[in-house]
Amino acid sequence: MTIHQRTAAIAFAALLGLTLAACGSSDPTQGDKAPSDSITVGSAAFPENEIIAEIYAQALEAKGVKVDKKLNIGAREAYIPALQNGEIDLLPEYSGNLLQYVDKKATATSAEDVAAALGDALPDKLAVLDVSKAEDKDSLNVTPELAQSKGLKTIGDLKKIDGLKVGANPEFKTRPFGLPGMERIYGITGAKFTAISDGGGPATLKALLKGKVDVADIYSTTPSILANKLVTLEDPENMFAAQNVVPLINADKASDTVTKVLNDISAQLTTQDLLELNTKNQGSDKAAPADLAKQWLTDKGLL
């Protein structure tokens, strides 16, 4: 499932009132407060976010913190209120989208600026801890063959391709981070656009591999990037707003122990890790989020 598809699915679930479709170690009643002597970890309703939530939960448990879980909650419209009213205490978030949710007028795009802006924009009683290097966001990708033949490393290098063909969701044609951004920020003009409405999924990948487009917008932790050895072009001017994974927490639950555990995770979590975890979760073996989390923590020396 692409990010666009899963976003639509979780938004639909929220509209139906599925505020907390819970799973994990607890079997909560909708609307129950999180236990006062524990920390309740939640997640959005897609596998990557659940894997990260399991990483948080298992690492905290390993340090003696009592943990309850309410996973697969839904969209921000469901889980932000759940954080504010005490149904959950902690979940993984994505910095740029979270900033846009709490401050519709925010203009920050770099990782540092987004993180700084979040500190001022968050509602009372909510806080973010250290951001990780891991990001799940729009990214422009080319085949390894084209990257080598044209010397492509950054988005700006696309100026080397005459008659550049770009494949992406229809909105990429007009949104600030799409074709207008490529022209305004990187000076890329005259690009030919092909609208492909699958959020960087199979149709987009096929168009790229078959040469129907030169570059495609694919979310940065999509397994097809790794499977096909695609080259994700660097974005030094932050055309795409930073979407670093960051713990969003009820400030009252951010004890020294909890803070250190979560910051240690953020210090090691990378986009490459998310690519590999998503690939294992979505591959033929379909490893469970809890198992993937345990293995990642073990490999990183955090268990």
CSV table of C-alpha atoms in Angstrom, one decimal:
chain,number,residue,atom,x,y,z
A,1,MET,CA,0.0,0.0,0.0
A,2,THR,CA,1.4,3.4,-0.9
A,3,ILE,CA,1.5,6.3,1.5
A,4,HIS,CA,-1.3,8.1,-0.4
A,5,GLN,CA,-3.5,4.9,-0.2
A,6,ARG,CA,-2.8,4.3,3.5
A,7,THR,CA,-3.4,8.0,4.2
A,8,ALA,CA,-6.8,7.8,2.6
A,9,ALA,CA,-7.6,4.6,4.4
A,10,ILE,CA,-6.7,5.9,7.8
A,11,ALA,CA,-8.6,9.2,7.2
A,12,PHE,CA,-11.7,7.2,6.2
A,13,ALA,CA,-11.3,5.1,9.4
A,14,ALA,CA,-11.2,8.3,11.4
A,15,LEU,CA,-14.3,9.6,9.8
A,16,LEU,CA,-16.1,6.4,10.7
A,17,GLY,CA,-15.2,7.1,14.3
A,18,LEU,CA,-12.7,4.3,14.7
A,19,THR,CA,-10.8,6.4,17.1
A,20,LEU,CA,-8.8,3.7,18.7
A,21,ALA,CA,-8.5,0.3,16.9
A,22,ALA,CA,-6.2,-1.1,19.5
A,23,CYS,CA,-3.9,-4.0,19.5
A,24,GLY,CA,-0.7,-5.2,21.3
A,25,SER,CA,-0.3,-6.0,24.9
A,26,SER,CA,-3.5,-4.4,26.1
A,27,ASP,CA,-7.1,-4.6,25.3
A,28,PRO,CA,-8.3,-1.1,26.1
A,29,THR,CA,-11.8,0.3,26.1
A,30,GLN,CA,-12.2,3.2,23.7
A,31,GLY,CA,-11.6,6.5,25.6
A,32,ASP,CA,-9.9,5.0,28.6
A,33,LYS,CA,-7.1,7.0,30.1
A,34,ALA,CA,-3.6,5.6,30.0
A,35,PRO,CA,-2.6,4.0,33.3
A,36,SER,CA,-0.9,6.5,35.5
A,37,ASP,CA,2.0,4.1,36.5
A,38,SER,CA,2.9,3.2,32.9
A,39,ILE,CA,3.5,4.8,29.5
A,40,THR,CA,1.1,3.9,26.7
A,41,VAL,CA,2.6,3.8,23.3
A,42,GLY,CA,0.4,4.4,20.2
A,43,SER,CA,0.9,4.3,16.5
A,44,ALA,CA,-0.7,5.5,13.3
A,45,ALA,CA,-2.4,2.9,11.2
A,46,PHE,CA,0.3,1.8,8.8
A,47,PRO,CA,3.1,-0.8,9.2
A,48,GLU,CA,6.2,1.5,9.3
A,49,ASN,CA,4.8,3.5,12.1
A,50,GLU,CA,3.8,0.4,14.0
A,51,ILE,CA,7.3,-1.0,13.7
A,52,ILE,CA,8.8,2.2,15.2
A,53,ALA,CA,6.2,2.2,18.0
A,54,GLU,CA,7.2,-1.4,18.8
A,55,ILE,CA,10.9,-0.3,18.9
A,56,TYR,CA,9.9,2.4,21.4
A,57,ALA,CA,7.8,0.0,23.5
A,58,GLN,CA,10.3,-2.8,23.6
A,59,ALA,CA,13.3,-0.5,24.4
A,60,LEU,CA,11.4,1.1,27.3
A,61,GLU,CA,10.3,-2.3,28.7
A,62,ALA,CA,14.0,-3.4,28.6
A,63,LYS,CA,14.8,-0.5,30.9
A,64,GLY,CA,12.1,-1.4,33.4
A,65,VAL,CA,9.4,1.0,32.2
A,66,LYS,CA,5.9,-0.5,32.4
A,67,VAL,CA,4.4,-0.2,28.9
A,68,ASP,CA,0.9,-0.6,27.4
A,69,LYS,CA,0.2,-0.4,23.7
A,70,LYS,CA,-2.6,1.0,21.6
A,71,LEU,CA,-1.5,0.6,18.1
A,72,ASN,CA,-3.0,1.2,14.7
A,73,ILE,CA,-5.0,4.2,15.9
A,74,GLY,CA,-5.7,6.1,12.7
A,75,ALA,CA,-4.8,9.5,11.3
A,76,ARG,CA,-3.6,12.6,13.2
A,77,GLU,CA,-7.2,13.7,13.7
A,78,ALA,CA,-7.6,10.6,15.9
A,79,TYR,CA,-4.2,10.3,17.7
A,80,ILE,CA,-3.4,13.9,18.5
A,81,PRO,CA,-6.6,14.2,20.6
A,82,ALA,CA,-5.8,10.8,22.1
A,83,LEU,CA,-2.4,12.2,23.2
A,84,GLN,CA,-4.0,15.4,24.6
A,85,ASN,CA,-6.7,13.6,26.6
A,86,GLY,CA,-4.4,11.0,28.0
A,87,GLU,CA,-5.5,7.9,26.1
A,88,ILE,CA,-2.0,7.4,24.9
A,89,ASP,CA,1.3,9.0,26.0
A,90,LEU,CA,3.8,8.5,23.1
A,91,LEU,CA,4.0,7.7,19.4
A,92,PRO,CA,6.4,8.1,16.5
A,93,GLU,CA,5.7,11.2,14.3
A,94,TYR,CA,7.1,12.8,11.2
A,95,SER,CA,8.5,16.3,11.9
A,96,GLY,CA,7.4,18.2,8.8
A,97,ASN,CA,3.8,16.8,8.6
A,98,LEU,CA,3.4,17.3,12.4
A,99,LEU,CA,4.5,20.9,12.1
A,100,GLN,CA,2.0,21.5,9.3
A,101,TYR,CA,-0.7,19.9,11.3
A,102,VAL,CA,-0.2,22.2,14.4
A,103,ASP,CA,0.8,25.3,12.4
A,104,LYS,CA,-0.8,25.7,9.0
A,105,LYS,CA,1.3,28.8,8.3
A,106,ALA,CA,4.6,27.1,9.0
A,107,THR,CA,7.3,27.6,6.3
A,108,ALA,CA,10.3,25.7,7.7
A,109,THR,CA,11.7,23.0,5.5
A,110,SER,CA,15.2,22.1,6.8
A,111,ALA,CA,15.4,19.4,9.5
A,112,GLU,CA,16.9,21.9,12.0
A,113,ASP,CA,14.3,24.6,11.2
A,114,VAL,CA,11.4,22.2,11.4
A,115,ALA,CA,12.6,20.8,14.7
A,116,ALA,CA,13.0,24.3,16.2
A,117,ALA,CA,9.6,25.4,15.0
A,118,LEU,CA,7.9,22.4,16.5
A,119,GLY,CA,9.0,23.3,20.0
A,120,ASP,CA,7.0,26.5,19.8
A,121,ALA,CA,4.0,25.2,17.8
A,122,LEU,CA,3.0,22.1,19.8
A,123,PRO,CA,-0.1,22.2,22.0
A,124,ASP,CA,0.3,22.4,25.7
A,125,LYS,CA,1.5,19.2,27.4
A,126,LEU,CA,3.0,17.7,24.2
A,127,ALA,CA,6.7,17.6,23.4
A,128,VAL,CA,9.1,16.2,20.9
A,129,LEU,CA,12.4,14.6,21.9
A,130,ASP,CA,15.5,14.2,19.7
A,131,VAL,CA,14.7,13.8,15.9
A,132,SER,CA,16.3,10.9,14.1
A,133,LYS,CA,18.0,10.9,10.8
A,134,ALA,CA,15.3,8.6,9.4
A,135,GLU,CA,12.9,10.2,7.1
A,136,ASP,CA,9.8,9.1,5.2
A,137,LYS,CA,9.0,11.7,2.6
A,138,ASP,CA,8.8,12.5,-1.1
A,139,SER,CA,12.0,11.8,-2.9
A,140,LEU,CA,13.2,12.0,-6.5
A,141,ASN,CA,14.7,8.8,-7.8
A,142,VAL,CA,16.5,7.7,-11.0
A,143,THR,CA,17.8,4.3,-12.2
A,144,PRO,CA,21.4,3.5,-11.3
A,145,GLU,CA,22.2,3.4,-15.0
A,146,LEU,CA,21.0,6.9,-15.6
A,147,ALA,CA,22.7,8.2,-12.5
A,148,GLN,CA,26.0,6.8,-13.6
A,149,SER,CA,25.8,7.9,-17.2
A,150,LYS,CA,24.7,11.5,-16.4
A,151,GLY,CA,26.5,11.9,-13.1
A,152,LEU,CA,23.4,12.5,-11.2
A,153,LYS,CA,23.7,13.0,-7.4
A,154,THR,CA,21.4,15.9,-6.5
A,155,ILE,CA,18.1,17.2,-7.8
A,156,GLY,CA,20.0,20.1,-9.4
A,157,ASP,CA,21.9,17.7,-11.5
A,158,LEU,CA,18.7,16.9,-13.5
A,159,LYS,CA,19.5,20.1,-15.5
A,160,LYS,CA,21.9,17.8,-17.4
A,161,ILE,CA,19.0,16.0,-19.0
A,162,ASP,CA,17.5,17.6,-22.1
A,163,GLY,CA,13.7,17.1,-22.3
A,164,LEU,CA,13.6,15.8,-18.7
A,165,LYS,CA,10.6,13.5,-18.1
A,166,VAL,CA,9.1,13.5,-14.6
A,167,GLY,CA,6.6,11.0,-13.2
A,168,ALA,CA,4.6,11.6,-10.1
A,169,ASN,CA,1.1,12.0,-8.6
A,170,PRO,CA,-1.0,14.6,-10.5
A,171,GLU,CA,-0.6,17.2,-7.7
A,172,PHE,CA,3.2,17.3,-8.2
A,173,LYS,CA,2.6,19.4,-11.2
A,174,THR,CA,1.4,22.4,-9.3
A,175,ARG,CA,2.4,22.0,-5.6
A,176,PRO,CA,5.3,24.2,-4.3
A,177,PHE,CA,7.5,21.1,-3.8
A,178,GLY,CA,6.8,19.7,-7.2
A,179,LEU,CA,7.6,21.1,-10.7
A,180,PRO,CA,7.3,24.7,-9.4
A,181,GLY,CA,9.9,23.9,-6.8
A,182,MET,CA,12.2,22.3,-9.2
A,183,GLU,CA,12.2,25.4,-11.3
A,184,ARG,CA,12.3,28.0,-8.5
A,185,ILE,CA,14.8,26.2,-6.3
A,186,TYR,CA,17.0,24.3,-8.7
A,187,GLY,CA,16.5,26.1,-12.0
A,188,ILE,CA,15.1,23.1,-13.8
A,189,THR,CA,12.8,24.3,-16.7
A,190,GLY,CA,10.9,22.7,-19.5
A,191,ALA,CA,10.4,19.4,-17.8
A,192,LYS,CA,7.7,17.1,-19.3
A,193,PHE,CA,5.3,15.8,-16.7
A,194,THR,CA,3.5,12.4,-16.6
A,195,ALA,CA,0.8,12.1,-14.0
A,196,ILE,CA,0.8,8.6,-12.3
A,197,SER,CA,-1.8,8.3,-9.6
A,198,ASP,CA,-0.4,5.5,-7.4
A,199,GLY,CA,1.7,7.4,-4.9
A,200,GLY,CA,5.1,6.2,-6.2
A,201,GLY,CA,3.8,2.6,-6.4
A,202,PRO,CA,4.1,-0.1,-9.0
A,203,ALA,CA,2.9,2.0,-12.0
A,204,THR,CA,5.4,4.7,-11.1
A,205,LEU,CA,8.2,2.2,-10.7
A,206,LYS,CA,7.4,0.6,-14.1
A,207,ALA,CA,7.4,3.9,-15.9
A,208,LEU,CA,10.8,4.6,-14.4
A,209,LEU,CA,12.4,1.2,-15.2
A,210,LYS,CA,11.0,1.2,-18.7
A,211,GLY,CA,12.4,4.7,-19.4
A,212,LYS,CA,9.0,6.3,-19.9
A,213,VAL,CA,10.1,8.9,-17.3
A,214,ASP,CA,13.6,9.9,-16.3
A,215,VAL,CA,12.9,10.6,-12.6
A,216,ALA,CA,10.1,9.6,-10.3
A,217,ASP,CA,8.7,10.8,-7.0
A,218,ILE,CA,8.7,7.8,-4.7
A,219,TYR,CA,8.4,8.0,-0.9
A,220,SER,CA,11.9,7.6,0.6
A,221,THR,CA,11.2,4.4,2.6
A,222,THR,CA,9.4,2.5,-0.2
A,223,PRO,CA,10.9,-1.0,-0.6
A,224,SER,CA,11.1,-0.8,-4.4
A,225,ILE,CA,14.0,1.8,-4.0
A,226,LEU,CA,16.1,-0.8,-2.3
A,227,ALA,CA,14.9,-3.8,-4.4
A,228,ASN,CA,15.8,-2.0,-7.7
A,229,LYS,CA,18.9,-0.1,-6.4
A,230,LEU,CA,17.3,3.2,-7.4
A,231,VAL,CA,19.4,6.3,-6.7
A,232,THR,CA,17.6,8.8,-4.5
A,233,LEU,CA,18.8,12.3,-5.5
A,234,GLU,CA,20.0,14.5,-2.7
A,235,ASP,CA,17.9,17.6,-1.9
A,236,PRO,CA,20.5,20.1,-0.4
A,237,GLU,CA,18.1,23.0,-0.7
A,238,ASN,CA,15.3,21.3,1.1
A,239,MET,CA,12.7,21.5,-1.6
A,240,PHE,CA,10.9,18.7,0.2
A,241,ALA,CA,10.2,19.6,3.8
A,242,ALA,CA,12.0,17.4,6.4
A,243,GLN,CA,10.0,14.5,7.6
A,244,ASN,CA,12.3,13.1,10.3
A,245,VAL,CA,11.0,10.4,12.6
A,246,VAL,CA,10.6,11.9,16.1
A,247,PRO,CA,9.0,10.8,19.4
A,248,LEU,CA,5.9,12.8,20.2
A,249,ILE,CA,5.2,12.5,23.9
A,250,ASN,CA,3.0,13.7,26.8
A,251,ALA,CA,5.6,15.9,28.5
A,252,ASP,CA,4.6,14.6,31.9
A,253,LYS,CA,5.8,11.1,30.9
A,254,ALA,CA,9.2,12.3,29.6
A,255,SER,CA,11.2,11.1,32.6
A,256,ASP,CA,15.0,11.0,32.5
A,257,THR,CA,14.8,7.2,31.7
A,258,VAL,CA,12.2,7.5,29.0
A,259,THR,CA,13.9,10.5,27.4
A,260,LYS,CA,17.3,8.7,27.3
A,261,VAL,CA,15.8,5.5,25.9
A,262,LEU,CA,14.0,7.3,23.1
A,263,ASN,CA,16.9,9.7,22.3
A,264,ASP,CA,19.2,6.6,22.0
A,265,ILE,CA,16.9,5.2,19.5
A,266,SER,CA,16.7,8.4,17.5
A,267,ALA,CA,20.5,8.6,17.5
A,268,GLN,CA,20.7,5.3,15.6
A,269,LEU,CA,17.5,5.1,13.4
A,270,THR,CA,18.2,5.9,9.7
A,271,THR,CA,16.2,6.1,6.5
A,272,GLN,CA,18.1,3.0,5.4
A,273,ASP,CA,16.9,1.2,8.5
A,274,LEU,CA,13.3,2.0,7.6
A,275,LEU,CA,13.8,0.9,4.0
A,276,GLU,CA,15.1,-2.5,5.2
A,277,LEU,CA,12.4,-2.9,7.9
A,278,ASN,CA,9.6,-2.1,5.4
A,279,THR,CA,11.1,-4.5,2.9
A,280,LYS,CA,11.1,-7.3,5.5
A,281,ASN,CA,7.6,-6.5,6.6
A,282,GLN,CA,6.2,-6.3,3.1
A,283,GLY,CA,8.2,-9.1,1.5
A,284,SER,CA,7.3,-12.8,1.0
A,285,ASP,CA,8.0,-13.7,4.6
A,286,LYS,CA,6.1,-10.7,6.0
A,287,ALA,CA,7.9,-10.4,9.3
A,288,ALA,CA,5.7,-9.0,12.1
A,289,PRO,CA,6.4,-5.5,13.4
A,290,ALA,CA,7.2,-6.8,16.9
A,291,ASP,CA,9.7,-9.3,15.6
A,292,LEU,CA,11.4,-6.7,13.4
A,293,ALA,CA,11.6,-4.2,16.3
A,294,LYS,CA,13.2,-6.8,18.5
A,295,GLN,CA,15.8,-7.7,15.9
A,296,TRP,CA,16.6,-4.0,15.1
A,297,LEU,CA,17.1,-3.2,18.8
A,298,THR,CA,19.3,-6.3,19.3
A,299,ASP,CA,21.4,-5.4,16.2
A,300,LYS,CA,21.9,-1.8,17.6
A,301,GLY,CA,22.8,-3.0,21.1
A,302,LEU,CA,19.7,-1.4,22.6
A,303,LEU,CA,18.3,-4.5,24.2
